[in-house]
mmCIF file of C-alpha atoms in Angstrom:
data_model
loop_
_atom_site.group_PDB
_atom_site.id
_atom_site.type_symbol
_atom_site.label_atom_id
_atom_site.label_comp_id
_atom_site.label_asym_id
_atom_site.label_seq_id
_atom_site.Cartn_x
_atom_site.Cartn_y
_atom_site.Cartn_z
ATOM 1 C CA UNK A 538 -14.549 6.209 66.891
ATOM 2 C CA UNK A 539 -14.007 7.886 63.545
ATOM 3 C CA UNK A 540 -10.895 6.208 61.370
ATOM 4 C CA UNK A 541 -8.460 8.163 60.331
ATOM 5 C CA UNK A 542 -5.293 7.837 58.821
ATOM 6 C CA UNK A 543 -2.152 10.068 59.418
ATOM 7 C CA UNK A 544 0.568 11.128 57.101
ATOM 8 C CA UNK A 545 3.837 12.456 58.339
ATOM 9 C CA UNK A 546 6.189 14.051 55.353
ATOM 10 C CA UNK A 547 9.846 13.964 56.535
ATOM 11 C CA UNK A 548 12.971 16.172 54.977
ATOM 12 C CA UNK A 549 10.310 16.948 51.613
ATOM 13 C CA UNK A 550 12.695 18.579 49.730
ATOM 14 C CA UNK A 551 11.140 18.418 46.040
ATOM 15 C CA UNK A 552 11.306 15.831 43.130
ATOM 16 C CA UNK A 553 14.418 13.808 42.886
ATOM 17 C CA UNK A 554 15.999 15.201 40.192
ATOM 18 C CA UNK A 555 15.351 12.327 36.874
ATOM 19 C CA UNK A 556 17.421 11.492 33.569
ATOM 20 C CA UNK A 557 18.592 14.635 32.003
ATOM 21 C CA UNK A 558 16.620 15.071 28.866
ATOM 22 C CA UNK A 559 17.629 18.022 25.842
ATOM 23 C CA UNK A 560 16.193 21.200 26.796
ATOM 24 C CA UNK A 561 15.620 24.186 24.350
ATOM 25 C CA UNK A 562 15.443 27.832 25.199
ATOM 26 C CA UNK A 563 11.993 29.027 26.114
ATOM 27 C CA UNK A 564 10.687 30.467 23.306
ATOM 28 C CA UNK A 565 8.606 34.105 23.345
ATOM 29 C CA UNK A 566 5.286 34.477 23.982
ATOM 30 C CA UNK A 567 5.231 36.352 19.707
ATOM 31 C CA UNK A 568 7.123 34.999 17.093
ATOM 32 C CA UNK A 569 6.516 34.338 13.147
ATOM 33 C CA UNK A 570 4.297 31.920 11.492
ATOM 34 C CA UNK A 571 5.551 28.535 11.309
ATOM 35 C CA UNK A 572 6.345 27.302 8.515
ATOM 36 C CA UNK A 573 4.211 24.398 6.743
ATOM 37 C CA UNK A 574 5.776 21.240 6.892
ATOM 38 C CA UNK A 575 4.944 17.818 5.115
ATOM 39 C CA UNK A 576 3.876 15.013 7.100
ATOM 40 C CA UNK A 577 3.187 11.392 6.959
ATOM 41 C CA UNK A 578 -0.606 11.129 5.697
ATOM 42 C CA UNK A 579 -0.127 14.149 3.367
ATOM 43 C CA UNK A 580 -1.394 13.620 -0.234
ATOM 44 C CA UNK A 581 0.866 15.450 -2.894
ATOM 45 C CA UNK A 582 0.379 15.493 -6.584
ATOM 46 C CA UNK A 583 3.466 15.463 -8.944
ATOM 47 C CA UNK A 584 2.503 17.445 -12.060
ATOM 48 C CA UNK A 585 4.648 17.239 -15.301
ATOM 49 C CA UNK A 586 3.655 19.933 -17.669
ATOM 50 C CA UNK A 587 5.617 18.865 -20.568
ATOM 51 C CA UNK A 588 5.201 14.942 -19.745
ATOM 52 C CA UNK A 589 1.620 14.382 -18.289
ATOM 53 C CA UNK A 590 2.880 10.481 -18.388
ATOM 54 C CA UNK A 591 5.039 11.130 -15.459
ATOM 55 C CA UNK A 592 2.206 13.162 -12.961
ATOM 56 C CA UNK A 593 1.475 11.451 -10.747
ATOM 57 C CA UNK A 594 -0.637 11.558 -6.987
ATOM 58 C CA UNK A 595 1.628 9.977 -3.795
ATOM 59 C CA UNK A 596 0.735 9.713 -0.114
ATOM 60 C CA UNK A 597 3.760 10.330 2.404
ATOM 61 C CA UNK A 598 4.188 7.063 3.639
ATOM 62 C CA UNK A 599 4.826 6.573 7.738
ATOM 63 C CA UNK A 600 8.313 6.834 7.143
ATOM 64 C CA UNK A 601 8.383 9.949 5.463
ATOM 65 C CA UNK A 602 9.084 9.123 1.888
ATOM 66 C CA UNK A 603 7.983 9.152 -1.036
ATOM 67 C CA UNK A 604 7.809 6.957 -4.367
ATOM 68 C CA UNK A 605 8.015 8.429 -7.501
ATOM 69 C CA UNK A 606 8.481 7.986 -10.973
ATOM 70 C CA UNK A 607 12.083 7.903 -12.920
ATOM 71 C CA UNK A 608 13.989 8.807 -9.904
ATOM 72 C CA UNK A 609 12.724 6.496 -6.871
ATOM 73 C CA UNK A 610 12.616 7.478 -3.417
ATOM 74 C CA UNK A 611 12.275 10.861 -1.920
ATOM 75 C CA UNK A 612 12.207 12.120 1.761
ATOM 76 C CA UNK A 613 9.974 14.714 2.271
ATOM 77 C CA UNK A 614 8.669 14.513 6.143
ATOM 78 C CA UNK A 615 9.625 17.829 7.922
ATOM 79 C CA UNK A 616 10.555 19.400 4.176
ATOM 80 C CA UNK A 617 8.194 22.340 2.774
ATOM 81 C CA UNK A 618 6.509 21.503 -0.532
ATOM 82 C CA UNK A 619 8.713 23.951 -2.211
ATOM 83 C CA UNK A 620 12.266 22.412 -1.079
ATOM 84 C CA UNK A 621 10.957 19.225 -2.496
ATOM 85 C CA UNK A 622 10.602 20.171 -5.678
ATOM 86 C CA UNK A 623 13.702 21.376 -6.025
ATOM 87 C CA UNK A 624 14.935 18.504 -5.187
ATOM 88 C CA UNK A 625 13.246 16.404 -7.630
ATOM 89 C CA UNK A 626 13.794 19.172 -10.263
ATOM 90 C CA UNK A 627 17.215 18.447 -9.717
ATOM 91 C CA UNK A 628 17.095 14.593 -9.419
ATOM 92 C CA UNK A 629 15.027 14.859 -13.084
ATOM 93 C CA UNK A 630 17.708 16.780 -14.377
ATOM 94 C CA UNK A 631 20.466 14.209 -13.320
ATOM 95 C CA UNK A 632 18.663 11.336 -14.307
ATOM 96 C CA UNK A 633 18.798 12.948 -18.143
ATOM 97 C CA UNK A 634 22.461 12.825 -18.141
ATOM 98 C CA UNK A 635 24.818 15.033 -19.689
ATOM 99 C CA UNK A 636 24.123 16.998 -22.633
ATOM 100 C CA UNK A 637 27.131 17.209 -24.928
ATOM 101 C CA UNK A 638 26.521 13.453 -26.324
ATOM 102 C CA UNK A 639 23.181 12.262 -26.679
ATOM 103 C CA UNK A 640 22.627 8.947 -28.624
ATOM 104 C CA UNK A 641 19.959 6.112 -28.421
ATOM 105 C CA UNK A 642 21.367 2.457 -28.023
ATOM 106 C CA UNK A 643 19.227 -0.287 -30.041
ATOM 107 C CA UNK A 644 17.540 -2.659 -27.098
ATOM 108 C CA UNK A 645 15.922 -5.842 -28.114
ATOM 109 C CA UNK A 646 12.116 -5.604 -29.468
ATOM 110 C CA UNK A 647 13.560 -2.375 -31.493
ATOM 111 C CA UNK A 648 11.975 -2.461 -34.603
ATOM 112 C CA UNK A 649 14.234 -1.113 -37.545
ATOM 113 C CA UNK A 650 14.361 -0.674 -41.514
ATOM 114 C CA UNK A 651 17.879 -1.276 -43.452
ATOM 115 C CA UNK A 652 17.552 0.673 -46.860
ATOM 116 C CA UNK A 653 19.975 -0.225 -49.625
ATOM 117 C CA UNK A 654 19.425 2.748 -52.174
ATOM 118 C CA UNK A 655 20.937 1.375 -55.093
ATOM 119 C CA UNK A 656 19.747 -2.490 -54.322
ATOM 120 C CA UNK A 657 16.283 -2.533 -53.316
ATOM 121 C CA UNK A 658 16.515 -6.368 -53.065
ATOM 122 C CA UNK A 659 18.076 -6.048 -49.940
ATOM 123 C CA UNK A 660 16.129 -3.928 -47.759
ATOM 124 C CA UNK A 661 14.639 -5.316 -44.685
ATOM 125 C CA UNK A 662 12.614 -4.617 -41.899
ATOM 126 C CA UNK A 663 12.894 -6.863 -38.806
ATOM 127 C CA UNK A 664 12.784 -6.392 -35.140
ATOM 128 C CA UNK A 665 15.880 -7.230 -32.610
ATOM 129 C CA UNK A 666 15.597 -10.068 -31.129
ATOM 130 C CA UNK A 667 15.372 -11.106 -27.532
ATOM 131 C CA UNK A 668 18.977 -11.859 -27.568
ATOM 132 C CA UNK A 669 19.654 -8.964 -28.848
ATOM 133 C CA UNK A 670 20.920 -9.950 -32.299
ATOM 134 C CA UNK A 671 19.349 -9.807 -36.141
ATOM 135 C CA UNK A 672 19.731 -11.571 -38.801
ATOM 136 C CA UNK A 673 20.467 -10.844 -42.565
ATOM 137 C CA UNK A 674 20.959 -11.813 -46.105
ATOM 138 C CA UNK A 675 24.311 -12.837 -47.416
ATOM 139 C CA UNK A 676 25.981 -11.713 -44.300
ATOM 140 C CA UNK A 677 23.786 -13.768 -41.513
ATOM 141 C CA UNK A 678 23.651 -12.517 -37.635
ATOM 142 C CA UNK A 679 24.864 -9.739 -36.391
ATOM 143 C CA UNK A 680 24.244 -7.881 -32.707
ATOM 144 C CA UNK A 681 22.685 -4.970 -32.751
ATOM 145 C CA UNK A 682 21.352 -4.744 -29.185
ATOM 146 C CA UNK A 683 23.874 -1.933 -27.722
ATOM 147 C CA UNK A 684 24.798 -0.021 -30.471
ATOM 148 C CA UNK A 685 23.771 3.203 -31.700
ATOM 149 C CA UNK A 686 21.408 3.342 -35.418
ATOM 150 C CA UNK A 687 24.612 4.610 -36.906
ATOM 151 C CA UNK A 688 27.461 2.083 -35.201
ATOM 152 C CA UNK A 689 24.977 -0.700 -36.505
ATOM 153 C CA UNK A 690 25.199 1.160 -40.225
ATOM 154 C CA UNK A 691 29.142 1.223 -40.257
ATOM 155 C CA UNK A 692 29.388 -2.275 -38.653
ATOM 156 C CA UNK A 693 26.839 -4.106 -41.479
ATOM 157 C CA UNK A 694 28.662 -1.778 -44.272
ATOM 158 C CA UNK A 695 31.975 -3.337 -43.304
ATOM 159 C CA UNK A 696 29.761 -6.984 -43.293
ATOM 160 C CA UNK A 697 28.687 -6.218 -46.647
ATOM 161 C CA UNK A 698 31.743 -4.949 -48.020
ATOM 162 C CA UNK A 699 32.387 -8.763 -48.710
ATOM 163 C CA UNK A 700 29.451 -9.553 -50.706
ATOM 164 C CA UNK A 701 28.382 -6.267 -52.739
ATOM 165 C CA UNK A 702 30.449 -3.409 -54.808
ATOM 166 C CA UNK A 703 29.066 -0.454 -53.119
ATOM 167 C CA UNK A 704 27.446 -1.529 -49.530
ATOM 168 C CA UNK A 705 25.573 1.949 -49.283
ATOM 169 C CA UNK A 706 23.233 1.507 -46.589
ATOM 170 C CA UNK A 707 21.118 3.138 -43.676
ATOM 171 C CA UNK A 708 19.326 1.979 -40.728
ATOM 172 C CA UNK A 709 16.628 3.603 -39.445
ATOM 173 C CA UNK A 710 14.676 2.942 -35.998
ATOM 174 C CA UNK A 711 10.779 2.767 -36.209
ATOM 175 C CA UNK A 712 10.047 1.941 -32.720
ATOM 176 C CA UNK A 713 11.871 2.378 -29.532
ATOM 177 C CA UNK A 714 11.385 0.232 -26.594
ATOM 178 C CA UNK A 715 13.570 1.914 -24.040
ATOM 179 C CA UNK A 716 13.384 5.870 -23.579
ATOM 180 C CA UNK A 717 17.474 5.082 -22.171
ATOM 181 C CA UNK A 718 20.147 7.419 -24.384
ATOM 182 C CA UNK A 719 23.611 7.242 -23.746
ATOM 183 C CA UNK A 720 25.075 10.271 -22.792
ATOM 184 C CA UNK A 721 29.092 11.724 -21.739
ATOM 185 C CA UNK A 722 27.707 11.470 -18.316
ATOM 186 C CA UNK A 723 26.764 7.705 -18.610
ATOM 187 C CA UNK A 724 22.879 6.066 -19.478
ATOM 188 C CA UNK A 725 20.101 9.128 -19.154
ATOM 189 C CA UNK A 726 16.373 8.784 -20.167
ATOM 190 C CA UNK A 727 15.977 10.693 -22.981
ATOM 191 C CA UNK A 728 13.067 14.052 -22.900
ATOM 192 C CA UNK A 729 14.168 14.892 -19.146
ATOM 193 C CA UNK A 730 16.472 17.504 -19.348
ATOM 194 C CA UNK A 731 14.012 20.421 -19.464
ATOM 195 C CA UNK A 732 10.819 19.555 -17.964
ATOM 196 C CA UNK A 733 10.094 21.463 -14.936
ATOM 197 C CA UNK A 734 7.504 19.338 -12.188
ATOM 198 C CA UNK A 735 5.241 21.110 -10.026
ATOM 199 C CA UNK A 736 4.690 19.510 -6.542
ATOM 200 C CA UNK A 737 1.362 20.386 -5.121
ATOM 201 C CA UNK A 738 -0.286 19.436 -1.693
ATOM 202 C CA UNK A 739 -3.732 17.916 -2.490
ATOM 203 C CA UNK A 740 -4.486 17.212 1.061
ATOM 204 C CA UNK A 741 -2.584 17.263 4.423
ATOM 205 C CA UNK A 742 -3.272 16.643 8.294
ATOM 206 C CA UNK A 743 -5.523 19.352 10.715
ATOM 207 C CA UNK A 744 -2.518 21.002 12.848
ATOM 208 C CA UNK A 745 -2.955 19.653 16.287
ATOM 209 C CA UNK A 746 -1.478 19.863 19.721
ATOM 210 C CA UNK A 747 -1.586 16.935 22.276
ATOM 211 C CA UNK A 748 -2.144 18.084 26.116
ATOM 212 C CA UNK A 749 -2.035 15.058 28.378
ATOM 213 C CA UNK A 750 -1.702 14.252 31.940
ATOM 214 C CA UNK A 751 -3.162 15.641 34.939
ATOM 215 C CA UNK A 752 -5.000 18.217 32.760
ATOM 216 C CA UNK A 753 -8.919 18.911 33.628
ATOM 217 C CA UNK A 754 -9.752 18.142 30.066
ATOM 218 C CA UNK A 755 -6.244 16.198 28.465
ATOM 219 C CA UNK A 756 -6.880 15.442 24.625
ATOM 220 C CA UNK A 757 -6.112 16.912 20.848
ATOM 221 C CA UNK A 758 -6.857 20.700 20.355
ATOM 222 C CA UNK A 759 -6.822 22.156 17.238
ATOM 223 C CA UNK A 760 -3.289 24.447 16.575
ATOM 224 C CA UNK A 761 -3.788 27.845 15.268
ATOM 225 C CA UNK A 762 -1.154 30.249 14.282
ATOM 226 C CA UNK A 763 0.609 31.434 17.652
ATOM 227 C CA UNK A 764 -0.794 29.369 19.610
ATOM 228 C CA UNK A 765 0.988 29.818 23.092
ATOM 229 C CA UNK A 766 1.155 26.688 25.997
ATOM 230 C CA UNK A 767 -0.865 29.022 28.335
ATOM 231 C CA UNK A 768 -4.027 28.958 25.604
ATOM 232 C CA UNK A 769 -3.595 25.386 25.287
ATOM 233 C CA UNK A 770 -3.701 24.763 29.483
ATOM 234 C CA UNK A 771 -6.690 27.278 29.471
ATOM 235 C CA UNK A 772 -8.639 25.169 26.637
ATOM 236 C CA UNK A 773 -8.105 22.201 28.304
ATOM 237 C CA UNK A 774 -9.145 23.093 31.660
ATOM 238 C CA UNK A 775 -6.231 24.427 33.487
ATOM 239 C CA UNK A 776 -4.501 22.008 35.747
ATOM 240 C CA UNK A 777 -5.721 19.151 38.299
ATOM 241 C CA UNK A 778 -4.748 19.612 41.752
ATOM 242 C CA UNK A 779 -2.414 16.758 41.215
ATOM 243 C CA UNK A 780 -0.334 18.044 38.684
ATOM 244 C CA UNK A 781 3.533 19.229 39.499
ATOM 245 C CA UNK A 782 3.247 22.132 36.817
ATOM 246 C CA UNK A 783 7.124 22.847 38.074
ATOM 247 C CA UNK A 784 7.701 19.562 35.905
ATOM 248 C CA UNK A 785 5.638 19.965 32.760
ATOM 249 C CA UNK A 786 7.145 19.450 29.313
ATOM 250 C CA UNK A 787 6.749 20.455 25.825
ATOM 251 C CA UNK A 788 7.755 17.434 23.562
ATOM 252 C CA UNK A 789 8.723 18.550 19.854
ATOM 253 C CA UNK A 790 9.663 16.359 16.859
ATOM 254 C CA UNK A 791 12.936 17.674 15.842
ATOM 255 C CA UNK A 792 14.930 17.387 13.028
ATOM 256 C CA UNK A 793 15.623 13.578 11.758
ATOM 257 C CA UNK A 794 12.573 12.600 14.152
ATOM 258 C CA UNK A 795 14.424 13.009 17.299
ATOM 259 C CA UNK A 796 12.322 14.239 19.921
ATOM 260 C CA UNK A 797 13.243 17.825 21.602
ATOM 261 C CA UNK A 798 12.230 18.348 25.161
ATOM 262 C CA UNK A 799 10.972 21.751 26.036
ATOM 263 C CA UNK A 800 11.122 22.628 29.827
ATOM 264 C CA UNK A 801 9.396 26.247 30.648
ATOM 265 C CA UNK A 802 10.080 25.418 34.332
ATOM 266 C CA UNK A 803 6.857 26.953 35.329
ATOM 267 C CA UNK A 804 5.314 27.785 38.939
ATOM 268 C CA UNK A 805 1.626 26.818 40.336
ATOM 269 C CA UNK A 806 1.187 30.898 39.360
ATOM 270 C CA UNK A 807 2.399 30.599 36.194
ATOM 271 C CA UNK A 808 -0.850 32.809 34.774
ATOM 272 C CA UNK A 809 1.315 35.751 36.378
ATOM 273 C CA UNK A 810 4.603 34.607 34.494
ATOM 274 C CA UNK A 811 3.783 35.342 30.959
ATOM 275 C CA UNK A 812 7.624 35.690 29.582
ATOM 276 C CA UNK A 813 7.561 31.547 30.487
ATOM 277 C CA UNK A 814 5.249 31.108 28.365
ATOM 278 C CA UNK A 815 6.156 28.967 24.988
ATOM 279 C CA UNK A 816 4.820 29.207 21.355
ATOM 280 C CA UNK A 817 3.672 25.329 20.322
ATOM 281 C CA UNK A 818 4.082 24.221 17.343
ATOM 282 C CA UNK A 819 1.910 21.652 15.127
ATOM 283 C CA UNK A 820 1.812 18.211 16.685
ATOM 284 C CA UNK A 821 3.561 19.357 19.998
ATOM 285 C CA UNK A 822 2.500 17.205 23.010
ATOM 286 C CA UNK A 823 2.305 18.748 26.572
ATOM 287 C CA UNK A 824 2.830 16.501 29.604
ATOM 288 C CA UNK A 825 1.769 17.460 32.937
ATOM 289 C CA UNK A 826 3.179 14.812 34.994
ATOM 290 C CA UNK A 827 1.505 14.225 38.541
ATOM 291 C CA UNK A 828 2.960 15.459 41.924
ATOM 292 C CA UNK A 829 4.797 13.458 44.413
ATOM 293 C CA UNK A 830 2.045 13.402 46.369
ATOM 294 C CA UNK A 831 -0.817 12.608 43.874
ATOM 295 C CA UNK A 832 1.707 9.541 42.898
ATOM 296 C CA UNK A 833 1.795 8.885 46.382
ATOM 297 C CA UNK A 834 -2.063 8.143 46.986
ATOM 298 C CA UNK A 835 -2.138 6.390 43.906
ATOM 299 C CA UNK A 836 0.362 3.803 44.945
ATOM 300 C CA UNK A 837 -1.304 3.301 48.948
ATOM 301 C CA UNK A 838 -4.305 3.004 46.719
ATOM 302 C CA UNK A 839 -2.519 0.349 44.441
ATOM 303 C CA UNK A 840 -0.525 -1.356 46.362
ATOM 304 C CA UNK A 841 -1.969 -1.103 50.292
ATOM 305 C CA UNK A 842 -5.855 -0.191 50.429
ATOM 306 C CA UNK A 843 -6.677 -2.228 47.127
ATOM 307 C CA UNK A 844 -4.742 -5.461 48.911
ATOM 308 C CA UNK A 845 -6.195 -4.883 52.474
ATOM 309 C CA UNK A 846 -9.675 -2.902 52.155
ATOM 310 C CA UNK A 847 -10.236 -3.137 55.834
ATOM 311 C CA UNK A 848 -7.470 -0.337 56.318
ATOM 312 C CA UNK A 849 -9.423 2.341 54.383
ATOM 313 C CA UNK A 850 -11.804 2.433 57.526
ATOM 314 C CA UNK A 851 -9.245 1.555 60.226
ATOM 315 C CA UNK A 852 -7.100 3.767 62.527
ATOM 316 C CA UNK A 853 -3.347 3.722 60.493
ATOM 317 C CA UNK A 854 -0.035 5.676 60.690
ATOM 318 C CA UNK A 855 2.966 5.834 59.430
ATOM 319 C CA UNK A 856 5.705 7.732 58.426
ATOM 320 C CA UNK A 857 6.963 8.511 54.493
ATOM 321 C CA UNK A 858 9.845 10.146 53.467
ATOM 322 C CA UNK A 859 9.388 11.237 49.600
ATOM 323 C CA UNK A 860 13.417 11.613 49.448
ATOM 324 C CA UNK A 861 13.726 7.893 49.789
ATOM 325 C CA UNK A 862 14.270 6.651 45.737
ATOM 326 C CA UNK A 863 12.214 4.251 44.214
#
C-alpha cells in the first residue's frame, strides 16, 4: 500500500498579522537620480590649497566619522561630499577665532631676542623655559610664558626702570612653538581664517542592492540609476514557490541609521501591477519571507520527520489550523 500523508487546512484565513513596523509611501516606478552619499569604507582626501601641511587622506570609519586635522571629529555617513565641506570650511573658520584682535602669546621653548638700543651690553637672546619663565641681568626672572612680545616689553621696561636711566627696550620672537593667537573670540590658531579646503572622494563602495529570501537566485546585485524592485526580482530569478510575495519588504537605512521599512504590498501577479512597483536605492535589502505553508513543511521536516524518519513512509493524518499562534 502506497504511504501517504494528508493535510487538512482549517479556517486559513492569511498571515497573522506581526509587529507593526514604519512603512513609507510606495514610491513611483520614475523618479530623479539619487543623490551620492558617503559611506563607511569611503576614502576622502582633504586638500588645503593655501596649507598643504593640513591635506590630508581619511577613511570613513564604521561609525561614520571622520578624523581630521585642527578641528577633530566629523560625521559624514549619509552627507554628500559637498555638505561636508562646508562644514569643515566653517569649523576652520571658527577654530581661527575672531578677527578684530589677533596677538601671539609667548609659550615655553619660544626663542626670543631683547635689544637695548642705547646699551648693547644688555641684549640677550634666550629661550623660555619649560616653566615658562626667563631669566635676566640685573633684574633676574621674570614669566614670560602667556604674554604677548609687547606685554613682556612693557613688563621688563617697568623691571628695568630700577636699574637703568632710560630702559628702552624691544623683544622680538625668533621662533614660535605654538601656531595658538589670542583673539576677542578666545585662543584661535593663527593662518586659518582664509584658507578654503577641498574635500574630494578618492574612492567609495560599488552601489549594491541585497535580495534575500525565498528568491531563485538571493544575493548582491549591482544598483544602477533607477533601478526598480521588479528588475531586481527579475535578476535574481523571480520568486520560489514558497515565497508570500504579499509580505515582502524593502529595508532602507534612514536618516541617523534607523532602518525604514518599505511595504509595496504586492500580489503573486505583481508583473501586471507596475504602479506597486518601488525605486531601490543603494544598499537597499529586499526580503521575501516564506509562506505559511513553506514554513509549515519546514517545521514537520524539523521537528516531526527528522525525529521519527519512519513517518515519511508511513500512512499519517492530521489536522492543522494555520490561525492557531505560535
Amino acid at each position: 500500500m502506497a504511504a501517504w500523508v494528508s493535510l487538512v487546512l482549517v479556517g486559513c484565513a492569511g498571515t497573522p498579522a506581526g509587529p507593526e513596523l514604519a512603512s513609507l509611501p510606495v514610491a513611483p516606478a520614475a523618479s530623479a537620480p539619487v543623490a551620492f552619499a558617503l559611506m563607511p569604507g569611503d576614502e576622502l582626501e582633504l586638500k588645503v590649497p593655501d596649507a598643504p601641511l593640513y591635506d590630508q587622506i581619511v577613511r570613513v570609519r564604521p561609525d561614520g566619522k571622520v578624523a581630521l586635522q585642527v578641528i577633530g571629529t566629523v560625521h559624514v555617513q549619509g552627507r554628500s561630499p559637498e555638505d561636508v565641506q562646508a562644514e569643515v570650511r566653517e569649523r576652520y573658520a571658527r577654530a581661527a577665532g575672531g578677527q578684530q584682535r589677533r596677538e601671539y602669546l609667548l609659550q615655553a621653548n619660544d626663542e626670543i631676542d631683547i635689544k637695548f638700543p642705547y646699551q648693547p651690553a644688555f641684549n640677550e637672546q634666550l629661550r623660555v623655559r619649560p616653566d615658562g619663565k626667563i631669566q635676566l641681568q640685573l633684574i633676574g626672572t621674570v614669566q614670560a610664558e602667556g604674554l604677548s612680545p609687547e606685554a613682556l616689553r612693557d613688563e621688563l621696561r617697568k623691571r628695568y626702570a630700577q636699574h637703568l636711566r632710560v630702559p628702552e627696550l624691544s623683544v622680538i620672537l625668533r621662533s614660535a612653538s605654538s601656531q595658538m593667537v589670542q583673539t576677542d573670540a578666545g585662543p584661535g590658531r593663527a593662518g586659518l581664517s582664509r584658507l578654503e579646503p577641498v574635500v574630494m572622494v578618492r574612492a567609495f563602495q560599488s552601489p549594491q542592492v541585497f535580495v534575500t529570501g525565498e528568491a531563485a537566485r538571493p544575493g548582491m546585485l549591482p544598483h544602477l540609476p533607477g533601478m526598480t524592485l521588479m528588475q531586481a526580482l527579475a535578476q535574481a530569478g523571480g520568486h520560489l514557490p514558497t515565497a508570500d510575495v504579499s509580505q515582502l519588504v524593502v529595508v532602507r537605512r534612514g536618516a541617523g541609521g534607523q532602518a525604514e521599512v518599505i511595504r509595496p504590498q504586492l500580489s503573486s501577479r505583481y508583473l501586471s501591477a507596475p504602479d506597486r512597483d518601488v525605486v531601490l536605492q543603494p544598499f537597499d535589502i529586499v526580503l521575501l519571507p516564506p509562506s505559511r505553508i513553506a514554513e509549515l513543511g519546514q517545521r514537520l521536516d524539523q521537528y516531526l520527520f527528522k525525529i521519527l524518519p519512519p513517518l515519511r513512509n508511513s500512512s499519517f493524518g492530521f489536522v492543522y489550523d494555520l490561525n492557531v499562534k505560535d
